[in-house]
Short mmCIF file of C-alpha atoms in Angstrom, two decimals:
data_model
loop_
_atom_site.label_atom_id
_atom_site.label_comp_id
_atom_site.label_asym_id
_atom_site.label_seq_id
_atom_site.Cartn_x
_atom_site.Cartn_y
_atom_site.Cartn_z
CA MET V 1 11.62 15.42 -5.27
CA PRO V 2 8.84 17.46 -6.97
CA SER V 3 5.63 15.60 -7.55
CA SER V 4 5.73 16.11 -11.34
CA LYS V 5 9.19 14.55 -11.62
CA PHE V 6 8.21 11.67 -9.36
CA GLN V 7 5.13 11.02 -11.48
CA GLN V 8 7.16 10.94 -14.70
CA LYS V 9 9.77 8.58 -13.27
CA SER V 10 7.21 6.26 -11.68
CA LEU V 11 5.40 5.87 -15.00
CA LEU V 12 8.66 4.59 -16.51
CA LEU V 13 8.21 1.44 -14.42
CA LEU V 14 5.07 0.56 -16.35
CA LEU V 15 6.64 0.84 -19.81
CA PRO V 16 8.59 -2.48 -19.64
CA LEU V 17 5.48 -4.21 -18.26
CA GLY V 18 3.38 -2.97 -21.16
CA LEU V 19 6.00 -4.05 -23.70
CA LEU V 20 6.32 -7.46 -22.06
CA ALA V 21 2.55 -7.94 -22.19
CA ILE V 22 2.47 -7.08 -25.92
CA VAL V 23 5.37 -9.41 -26.68
CA SER V 24 3.88 -12.25 -24.60
CA TYR V 25 0.56 -12.08 -26.43
CA ALA V 26 2.18 -11.64 -29.85
CA LEU V 27 4.61 -14.56 -29.42
CA ASP V 28 2.26 -16.94 -27.65
CA LYS V 29 3.12 -20.51 -28.65
CA ARG V 30 -0.54 -21.34 -29.15
CA ILE V 31 -0.93 -18.59 -31.76
CA PRO V 32 0.60 -19.34 -35.19
CA THR V 33 2.97 -16.71 -36.58
CA LEU V 34 5.30 -16.38 -39.57
CA LEU V 35 8.16 -17.69 -37.41
CA ASP V 36 8.86 -21.33 -36.77
CA ILE V 37 8.16 -22.66 -33.27
CA GLU V 38 11.85 -22.77 -32.25
CA SER V 39 12.52 -19.17 -33.26
CA GLN V 40 9.26 -18.01 -31.69
CA THR V 41 10.11 -19.73 -28.39
CA LEU V 42 13.66 -18.38 -28.38
CA LEU V 43 12.49 -14.83 -29.11
CA LEU V 44 9.84 -15.00 -26.39
CA GLU V 45 12.31 -16.28 -23.76
CA THR V 46 14.81 -13.61 -24.77
CA CYS V 47 12.22 -10.85 -24.35
CA ARG V 48 11.23 -12.28 -20.95
CA ILE V 49 14.84 -11.82 -19.85
CA ILE V 50 15.71 -8.49 -21.48
CA LEU V 51 12.53 -6.48 -20.76
CA PRO V 52 12.70 -7.03 -16.95
CA GLY V 53 16.22 -5.61 -17.23
CA PHE V 54 14.69 -2.38 -18.54
CA PHE V 55 12.38 -2.45 -15.53
CA ALA V 56 15.45 -2.65 -13.27
CA ILE V 57 16.94 0.35 -15.09
CA ALA V 58 13.67 2.30 -14.72
CA ALA V 59 13.58 1.47 -11.00
CA ALA V 60 17.21 2.61 -10.67
CA CYS V 61 16.29 5.97 -12.23
CA MET V 62 14.06 6.64 -9.21
CA VAL V 63 17.09 6.39 -6.90
CA PRO V 64 19.22 9.56 -6.58
CA THR V 65 22.79 9.29 -7.84
CA PHE V 66 25.82 11.45 -8.53
CA ASN V 67 26.03 10.21 -12.14
CA ARG V 68 22.89 8.96 -13.90
CA LYS V 69 24.67 7.52 -16.94
CA LEU V 70 27.05 5.53 -14.77
CA GLN V 71 24.13 4.26 -12.68
CA ILE V 72 22.20 3.02 -15.74
CA ALA V 73 25.27 1.35 -17.22
CA THR V 74 26.13 -0.31 -13.90
CA VAL V 75 22.64 -1.71 -13.31
CA ALA V 76 22.41 -3.00 -16.89
CA PHE V 77 25.84 -4.64 -16.68
CA ILE V 78 25.18 -6.23 -13.27
CA TYR V 79 21.79 -7.51 -14.43
CA SER V 80 23.41 -9.10 -17.49
CA ILE V 81 26.06 -10.82 -15.38
CA LEU V 82 23.47 -12.15 -12.93
CA VAL V 83 21.33 -13.51 -15.76
CA ALA V 84 24.28 -15.21 -17.44
CA PHE V 85 25.44 -16.71 -14.16
CA SER V 86 21.98 -17.94 -13.14
CA LEU V 87 21.14 -19.50 -16.50
CA SER V 88 24.49 -21.29 -16.67
CA LYS V 89 24.55 -22.62 -13.10
CA TYR V 90 20.87 -22.78 -12.07
CA GLN V 91 18.95 -23.10 -15.31
CA ASN V 92 15.71 -24.53 -13.87
CA PHE V 93 15.83 -22.74 -10.53
CA PHE V 94 14.65 -19.25 -11.55
CA THR V 95 11.14 -19.21 -13.02
CA GLN V 96 10.73 -15.42 -12.99
CA PRO V 97 13.39 -12.64 -13.19
CA THR V 98 12.43 -10.66 -10.07
CA SER V 99 15.40 -11.96 -8.05
CA TRP V 100 17.75 -10.62 -10.72
CA ILE V 101 15.99 -7.26 -10.57
CA LEU V 102 16.32 -7.00 -6.79
CA SER V 103 19.96 -8.08 -6.79
CA SER V 104 20.99 -5.70 -9.58
CA LEU V 105 19.34 -2.76 -7.76
CA VAL V 106 21.64 -3.38 -4.79
CA ALA V 107 24.42 -1.78 -6.87
CA THR V 108 22.58 1.57 -6.75
CA LEU V 109 23.23 1.79 -3.00
CA PHE V 110 26.91 2.43 -3.71
CA LEU V 111 26.18 5.12 -6.31
CA LEU V 112 24.26 7.45 -4.02
CA PRO V 113 25.46 11.08 -3.99
CA ASN V 114 27.76 11.93 -1.10
CA SER V 115 30.65 14.25 -0.34
CA ASP V 116 33.33 11.58 -0.80
CA ILE V 117 32.44 10.81 -4.41
CA GLU V 118 31.78 14.41 -5.38
CA SER V 119 35.06 15.65 -3.91
CA GLU V 120 38.06 16.00 -6.20
CA ASP V 121 40.52 14.28 -3.83
CA LEU V 122 38.81 10.87 -3.95
CA SER V 123 41.48 8.33 -3.17
CA PHE V 124 42.16 5.34 -5.37
CA ARG V 125 41.53 3.03 -2.42
CA SER V 126 38.03 4.45 -1.82
CA LEU V 127 37.20 4.20 -5.51
CA LEU V 128 38.42 0.60 -5.63
CA SER V 129 36.35 -0.33 -2.57
CA LYS V 130 33.20 1.11 -4.14
CA VAL V 131 33.81 -0.78 -7.38
CA PHE V 132 34.39 -3.96 -5.38
CA CYS V 133 31.11 -3.48 -3.49
CA ILE V 134 29.19 -2.77 -6.71
CA PHE V 135 30.31 -6.07 -8.23
CA THR V 136 30.18 -8.15 -5.04
CA PHE V 137 27.04 -7.26 -3.11
CA PRO V 138 24.55 -8.00 -5.94
CA PHE V 139 25.85 -11.58 -5.98
CA ILE V 140 25.63 -11.73 -2.18
CA ALA V 141 22.01 -10.54 -2.40
CA LEU V 142 21.23 -13.15 -5.06
CA PHE V 143 22.75 -15.97 -3.01
CA THR V 144 20.92 -14.72 0.10
CA ILE V 145 17.59 -14.90 -1.73
CA MET V 146 18.45 -18.40 -2.98
CA VAL V 147 19.36 -19.60 0.53
CA VAL V 148 16.14 -18.17 1.99
CA VAL V 149 14.08 -19.77 -0.77
CA LYS V 150 15.82 -23.12 -0.31
CA ASN V 151 15.04 -23.04 3.42
CA ILE V 152 11.41 -22.18 2.71
CA GLU V 153 11.25 -25.05 0.24
CA HIS V 154 12.78 -27.43 2.77
CA SER V 155 10.34 -26.30 5.47
CA ILE V 156 7.40 -26.78 3.12
CA LEU V 157 8.55 -30.26 2.14
CA ILE V 158 8.67 -31.21 5.80
CA THR V 159 5.53 -29.39 6.90
CA PHE V 160 3.08 -29.99 4.06
CA THR V 161 2.21 -33.56 4.88
CA SER V 162 -1.16 -35.21 4.58
CA VAL V 163 -1.91 -34.29 8.20
CA PHE V 164 -1.18 -30.62 7.49
CA LEU V 165 -3.23 -30.57 4.31
CA ASP V 166 -6.25 -31.92 6.15
CA SER V 167 -6.20 -29.00 8.62
CA PHE V 168 -7.12 -25.35 8.25
CA LEU V 169 -3.43 -24.40 8.42
CA SER V 170 -3.25 -25.24 4.73
CA CYS V 171 -4.67 -21.75 4.10
CA LEU V 172 -1.12 -20.44 4.66
CA PHE V 173 -0.05 -22.01 1.39
CA VAL V 174 -1.78 -19.29 -0.67
CA PRO V 175 0.08 -16.24 0.78
CA ILE V 176 3.31 -18.28 0.79
CA TYR V 177 2.80 -18.99 -2.89
CA GLU V 178 2.23 -15.27 -3.59
CA ILE V 179 5.47 -14.37 -1.80
CA MET V 180 7.40 -17.07 -3.66
CA LEU V 181 5.87 -15.90 -6.94
CA THR V 182 7.01 -12.37 -6.11
CA LEU V 183 10.58 -13.57 -5.64
CA GLY V 184 10.39 -15.67 -8.82
CA PHE V 185 10.47 -19.20 -7.38
CA SER V 186 6.91 -20.44 -7.74
CA SER V 187 7.99 -23.60 -9.58
CA LEU V 188 9.37 -25.00 -6.32
CA LEU V 189 5.87 -25.15 -4.89
CA ASN V 190 4.34 -26.35 -8.14
CA SER V 191 6.55 -29.42 -8.12
CA LEU V 192 5.57 -30.66 -4.66
CA VAL V 193 4.42 -34.21 -5.06
CA SER V 194 2.19 -34.12 -2.00
CA LEU V 195 0.08 -31.35 -3.56
CA GLN V 196 -0.80 -33.05 -6.82
CA SER V 197 -3.77 -35.05 -5.54
CA GLU V 198 -7.25 -33.83 -6.45
CA SER V 199 -8.95 -32.90 -3.18
CA ALA V 200 -11.16 -30.09 -1.94
CA ILE V 201 -8.26 -28.35 -0.20
CA ILE V 202 -6.03 -28.56 -3.28
CA GLN V 203 -8.81 -27.16 -5.45
CA ALA V 204 -9.37 -24.34 -2.95
CA MET V 205 -5.63 -23.52 -3.11
CA LEU V 206 -5.62 -23.39 -6.90
CA ASN V 207 -8.79 -21.29 -7.11
CA SER V 208 -7.54 -18.88 -4.44
CA ILE V 209 -4.22 -18.31 -6.21
CA MET V 210 -5.91 -17.84 -9.58
CA LEU V 211 -8.57 -15.44 -8.25
CA THR V 212 -6.04 -13.49 -6.19
CA ASN V 213 -3.89 -12.72 -9.22
CA MET V 214 -6.64 -12.29 -11.80
CA ILE V 215 -9.29 -10.38 -9.82
CA SER V 216 -8.16 -9.41 -6.32
CA LEU V 217 -4.87 -7.84 -7.42
CA PRO V 218 -6.40 -5.30 -9.86
CA ALA V 219 -9.24 -4.60 -7.42
CA ILE V 220 -6.94 -3.85 -4.51
CA ILE V 221 -4.72 -1.60 -6.64
CA ILE V 222 -7.75 0.42 -7.77
CA THR V 223 -8.87 0.71 -4.13
CA ARG V 224 -5.39 1.85 -3.12
CA ALA V 225 -5.49 4.47 -5.87
CA SER V 226 -8.55 6.06 -4.27
CA PHE V 227 -6.48 6.77 -1.13
CA ALA V 228 -3.40 7.99 -3.01
CA LYS V 229 -2.38 11.55 -3.76
CA SER V 230 -2.74 13.05 -7.21
CA TYR V 231 0.82 12.34 -8.36
CA ASN V 232 0.54 8.71 -7.20
CA ARG V 233 -3.02 7.93 -8.26
CA LEU V 234 -2.25 7.98 -11.98
CA PHE V 235 0.53 5.43 -11.53
CA LEU V 236 -1.74 3.05 -9.60
CA VAL V 237 -4.58 3.35 -12.13
CA PHE V 238 -2.26 2.44 -15.00
CA LEU V 239 -0.77 -0.38 -12.92
CA ALA V 240 -4.23 -1.81 -12.27
CA PHE V 241 -5.06 -1.61 -15.98
CA ILE V 242 -1.86 -3.45 -16.93
CA THR V 243 -2.50 -6.02 -14.19
CA CYS V 244 -5.90 -6.83 -15.72
CA LEU V 245 -4.24 -7.50 -19.08
CA THR V 246 -1.27 -9.47 -17.72
CA SER V 247 -2.88 -11.57 -14.99
CA LYS V 248 -1.98 -14.80 -16.79
CA ILE V 249 1.64 -13.84 -17.58
CA GLY V 250 3.87 -15.02 -14.76
CA THR V 251 6.72 -12.56 -15.35
CA CYS V 252 4.39 -9.55 -15.32
CA ILE V 253 2.54 -10.75 -12.22
CA SER V 254 5.83 -11.27 -10.36
CA VAL V 255 7.01 -7.75 -11.20
CA GLU V 256 3.64 -6.24 -10.25
CA LEU V 257 3.68 -8.05 -6.91
CA LEU V 258 7.25 -6.83 -6.44
CA ILE V 259 6.07 -3.24 -6.92
CA LEU V 260 3.41 -3.72 -4.25
CA MET V 261 5.80 -5.40 -1.83
CA PHE V 262 8.36 -2.56 -1.84
CA PHE V 263 6.32 0.55 -2.68
CA TYR V 264 2.99 -0.37 -1.03
CA PRO V 265 3.69 -3.00 1.67
CA GLY V 266 0.33 -2.39 3.36
CA THR V 267 -1.48 -3.20 0.12
CA PHE V 268 0.60 -6.34 -0.34
CA LEU V 269 -0.26 -7.39 3.23
CA ALA V 270 -3.96 -6.78 2.55
CA LEU V 271 -3.70 -8.93 -0.60
CA CYS V 272 -2.18 -11.81 1.39
CA PHE V 273 -4.93 -11.63 4.02
CA SER V 274 -7.55 -11.51 1.26
CA SER V 275 -6.13 -14.68 -0.28
CA ILE V 276 -6.66 -16.49 3.02
CA PHE V 277 -10.32 -15.45 3.14
CA LEU V 278 -10.72 -16.55 -0.48
CA PHE V 279 -9.28 -19.94 0.41
CA PHE V 280 -11.91 -20.58 3.06
CA LEU V 281 -14.65 -19.29 0.76
CA ASN V 282 -13.59 -21.67 -2.02
CA LEU V 283 -13.24 -24.50 0.48
CA SER V 284 -16.78 -23.97 1.81
CA LEU V 285 -18.31 -23.90 -1.69
CA GLN V 286 -16.07 -26.76 -2.96
CA LEU V 287 -15.78 -25.39 -6.47
CA GLY V 288 -13.98 -27.25 -9.20
CA THR V 289 -10.68 -25.83 -10.40
CA PHE V 290 -9.85 -24.62 -13.89
CA THR V 291 -6.15 -25.49 -13.83
CA SER V 292 -3.58 -27.64 -12.03
CA PHE V 293 -0.26 -27.04 -10.31
CA TYR V 294 1.53 -28.17 -13.47
CA MET V 295 -0.10 -25.28 -15.40
CA LEU V 296 0.16 -22.64 -12.65
CA TYR V 297 2.68 -19.91 -13.58
CA GLN V 298 5.39 -22.13 -15.07
CA PRO V 299 6.05 -19.55 -16.36
CA ASP V 300 2.45 -18.55 -17.20
CA LEU V 301 -1.02 -19.52 -16.06
CA ILE V 302 -2.72 -21.94 -18.45
CA LEU V 303 -6.43 -22.58 -18.02
CA ARG V 304 -8.18 -25.71 -19.16
CA ASN V 305 -10.28 -25.67 -22.29
CA LEU V 306 -13.80 -24.27 -21.92
CA ALA V 307 -12.93 -23.05 -18.42
CA PHE V 308 -15.11 -19.96 -18.52
CA LEU V 309 -18.01 -21.80 -20.14
CA GLN V 310 -18.53 -23.87 -16.99
CA LEU V 311 -19.26 -21.04 -14.55
CA SER V 312 -22.09 -21.51 -12.09
CA SER V 313 -23.79 -19.10 -9.69
CA SER V 314 -21.30 -20.15 -6.99
CA HIS V 315 -18.42 -19.18 -9.27
CA PHE V 316 -19.92 -15.73 -9.85
CA ALA V 317 -20.37 -15.33 -6.09
CA VAL V 318 -16.71 -16.17 -5.50
CA ILE V 319 -15.66 -13.73 -8.21
CA PHE V 320 -17.76 -11.01 -6.56
CA PHE V 321 -16.18 -11.65 -3.16
CA SER V 322 -12.74 -11.72 -4.82
CA MET V 323 -13.32 -8.03 -5.55
CA LEU V 324 -15.15 -7.18 -2.31
CA ILE V 325 -12.79 -8.78 0.23
CA PRO V 326 -9.57 -7.00 -0.90
CA LEU V 327 -11.52 -3.73 -1.14
CA VAL V 328 -12.60 -4.02 2.51
CA MET V 329 -9.15 -5.18 3.62
CA GLN V 330 -7.46 -2.25 1.89
CA ILE V 331 -9.90 0.26 3.42
CA VAL V 332 -9.32 -1.14 6.91
CA ILE V 333 -5.52 -1.12 6.57
CA SER V 334 -5.57 2.39 5.08
CA LYS V 335 -7.64 3.69 8.00
CA ILE V 336 -5.33 2.00 10.51
CA GLY V 337 -2.30 3.42 8.74
CA LYS V 338 -3.79 6.93 8.74
CA ILE V 339 -4.59 6.75 12.47
CA ASN V 340 -1.09 5.49 13.28
CA HIS V 341 0.40 8.25 11.14
CA LEU V 342 -1.57 10.91 13.04
CA LYS V 343 -0.61 9.40 16.39
CA ASN V 344 3.07 9.28 15.50
CA LYS V 345 2.92 12.81 14.12
CA LEU V 346 1.36 14.17 17.31
CA LYS V 347 3.72 12.21 19.55
CA ARG V 348 6.69 13.44 17.55
CA ARG V 349 5.43 17.01 17.78
CA PHE V 350 5.10 16.89 21.56
CA ARG V 351 8.40 15.02 21.90
CA ASN V 352 10.19 17.74 19.96
CA SER V 353 8.50 20.46 22.01
CA GLY V 354 9.86 18.92 25.22
CA PHE V 355 6.64 18.49 27.19
CA ASN V 356 3.74 16.07 27.51
CA LEU V 357 0.12 17.18 27.87
CA ARG V 358 -0.59 14.42 30.36
CA ASP V 359 1.96 15.89 32.76
CA ILE V 360 0.48 19.40 32.60
CA LYS V 361 -1.94 20.54 35.32
CA ASN V 362 -2.79 23.96 33.91
CA PRO V 363 -6.51 24.04 32.95
CA ASP V 364 -5.94 26.75 30.35
CA LEU V 365 -3.60 24.47 28.38
CA PHE V 366 -6.18 21.68 28.62
CA LEU V 367 -8.79 24.12 27.32
CA ILE V 368 -6.64 25.10 24.32
CA SER V 369 -5.85 21.48 23.52
CA ILE V 370 -9.52 20.43 23.72
CA LEU V 371 -10.65 23.28 21.48
CA ASN V 372 -7.93 22.39 18.99
CA GLY V 373 -8.91 18.71 19.08
CA ILE V 374 -12.62 19.25 18.50
CA GLY V 375 -12.06 21.62 15.58
CA GLY V 376 -12.30 25.02 17.26
CA LYS V 377 -14.90 26.75 19.40
CA SER V 378 -17.24 27.03 16.41
CA ASN V 379 -17.72 23.24 16.64
CA LEU V 380 -18.56 23.37 20.37
CA LYS V 381 -22.31 22.89 20.91
CA ALA V 382 -22.77 22.01 24.60
CA VAL V 383 -20.76 20.93 27.64
CA TRP V 384 -21.62 19.36 31.02
CA ILE V 385 -19.94 17.39 33.80
CA ASP V 386 -20.72 14.22 35.73
CA LYS V 387 -18.42 13.72 38.71
CA ASP V 388 -14.87 13.59 37.28
CA PHE V 389 -15.97 13.28 33.65
CA LEU V 390 -16.31 16.12 31.18
CA PHE V 391 -18.92 15.69 28.42
CA ILE V 392 -18.67 17.71 25.21
CA LYS V 393 -21.21 17.81 22.39
CA VAL V 394 -20.02 18.97 18.96
CA PHE V 395 -21.81 20.06 15.80
CA ASN V 396 -19.71 18.07 13.30
CA TYR V 397 -17.90 14.90 14.41
CA LYS V 398 -15.73 14.89 11.26
CA LYS V 399 -13.76 17.85 12.63
CA VAL V 400 -12.81 15.96 15.80
CA VAL V 401 -9.22 14.60 15.90
CA ILE V 402 -9.40 11.67 18.32
CA PRO V 403 -5.62 10.91 18.48
CA GLN V 404 -4.94 14.50 19.57
CA ILE V 405 -7.60 14.39 22.28
CA ASN V 406 -6.26 11.05 23.54
CA LEU V 407 -3.04 12.85 24.47
CA ILE V 408 -4.92 14.88 27.07
CA SER V 409 -5.92 12.11 29.46
CA LYS V 410 -4.16 8.98 30.69
CA LYS V 411 -7.52 7.19 30.74
CA ARG V 412 -9.55 6.17 27.71
CA ILE V 413 -11.61 8.88 26.04
CA GLU V 414 -14.95 7.74 24.64
CA PHE V 415 -16.46 9.26 21.52
CA ILE V 416 -20.12 8.46 20.77
CA ARG V 417 -20.26 9.38 17.10
CA SER V 418 -24.01 8.84 16.75
CA GLU V 419 -24.65 11.52 19.40
CA ASN V 420 -21.58 13.66 18.66
CA ASN V 421 -20.58 13.38 22.32
CA LEU V 422 -17.13 13.19 23.91
CA ARG V 423 -16.51 11.72 27.39
CA ILE V 424 -13.18 12.95 28.78
CA PRO V 425 -11.93 11.88 32.26
CA LEU V 426 -10.11 14.95 33.65
CA GLY V 427 -10.41 14.26 37.37
CA THR V 428 -10.28 17.33 39.58
CA LEU V 429 -9.80 19.63 36.58
CA SER V 430 -13.21 18.70 35.11
CA PHE V 431 -15.10 21.50 36.89
CA ILE V 432 -12.62 24.23 35.97
CA VAL V 433 -12.41 23.22 32.31
CA TRP V 434 -16.21 22.84 32.19
CA LYS V 435 -16.66 26.34 33.58
CA ARG V 436 -14.42 27.86 30.92
CA LEU V 437 -16.02 25.88 28.09
CA ASN V 438 -19.49 26.74 29.35
CA ASN V 439 -18.62 30.44 29.24
CA ILE V 440 -17.59 30.00 25.59
CA VAL V 441 -20.89 28.26 24.82
CA GLU V 442 -22.93 31.00 26.53
CA GLU V 443 -20.93 33.70 24.82
CA SER V 444 -21.51 32.06 21.42
CA SER V 445 -25.23 31.75 22.11
CA ASN V 446 -25.42 35.45 22.97
CA TYR V 447 -23.88 36.26 19.59
CA THR V 448 -26.53 34.24 17.78
CA THR V 449 -29.62 35.23 19.86
CA ASP V 450 -29.11 38.88 20.81
CA GLU V 451 -30.52 41.40 18.36
CA VAL V 452 -28.49 44.46 17.52
CA GLU V 453 -30.61 47.60 17.06
CA LEU V 454 -29.91 49.44 13.85
CA SER V 455 -30.37 53.18 13.29
CA GLU V 456 -33.03 54.42 10.92
CA GLN V 457 -32.17 54.52 7.25
CA PHE V 458 -30.84 57.90 6.13
CA ASP V 459 -33.21 59.55 3.64
CA LEU V 460 -30.88 61.18 1.17
CA LYS V 461 -33.68 62.46 -1.07
CA ASN V 462 -35.41 64.47 1.69
CA TYR V 463 -32.07 65.82 2.82
CA VAL V 464 -31.33 67.16 -0.66
CA LEU V 465 -34.83 68.71 -0.92
CA ASN V 466 -34.39 70.47 2.42
CA LEU V 467 -31.15 71.96 1.29
CA GLN V 468 -32.72 73.26 -1.91
CA GLU V 469 -35.61 74.88 0.03
CA LYS V 470 -33.19 76.65 2.35
CA LYS V 471 -31.47 78.19 -0.65
#
């Protein structure tokens, strides 16, 4: 898919979020409007159900299909059926609509373009089986999510005892809550009786969840945008901006976390790890909380009165680290992901070529691979040997590709970045490779030190005068 088309389609995902944020602020029950409270509540709940359906349609438009109109109609119809079924049978079970979004998108898997559908001789039996799968598997997905959530709830009810809450393992509650909020079932954790006591650990949990969604989530999305490509960076910047505005709206936060979980799983993992660090930071400072579990994303986050007028220096320190910790975590995970990508790319390249550098004994191939790994012979500054080890000094360490050089030797290759030195164990081939590299270094030094004598400048004026005198 071209980058311009991908950028346009990805921005469609943010339109329902923006509309939902506007509607949530405009129809807030605490703000008086021209409507009565019953009509205002009904209209707000209706928008919270319908607008996520448009998000599901926008997400479906990013999936290839043989018929776009049929795909949009199918996703919209399946989403409507799932909503009607859930609200009639499990009215208080679904706090957020993300489970309906995921289940309705399952129908797009059976609308992918293939030769069977595009062929003219499509049998009635094949068509009937596809229709059956489209209407059956979304319900199977929904029930699967419900069963998994019920098991998680049961495990939490058994595990989260007073003994567990008094230990450091209680830090796991914060990432679990974020995952449950992503799937739309945060109310199950809010209603746990064992978590309603006011203690330092409970306050640390509440503060960590609140800071993760209000500060860490926009910060980590902005950090992720700095590593993204041009067609993806714009989407992440707008997503971070919308996240800042909708951090208290439970439906928007659930959808935004859902985007991270499926499109940027590394960022979602970094956010979960950051929430654990924030828990211990809040626990060490023992800060008071601004909300309770009864007011925590059911469906929205409600802060106590005068919450932000009671901030101390410790609160500002926690807010600062709420931005710093996810930034560092995202940078670390991005670097690890980049290194793994390079390693897999090089391994795949050598696997496809049918040979492995470590099994080759030809010094000329080692020489070519080393020069390629250090960025060419122009980056080669000096070379020497010590027993079976080859030492290479480079001009610019940024040109060195460590994963590619690691493919040369079975033993560990050391790279001293402060000195721009490489230590490569080549065994008996060290002397031969050193000799060839040393010749390259000497040849390069001759090019830079030897002076080339130039002939005297031709005097065109005297030459013309001499010709005139001869005439």
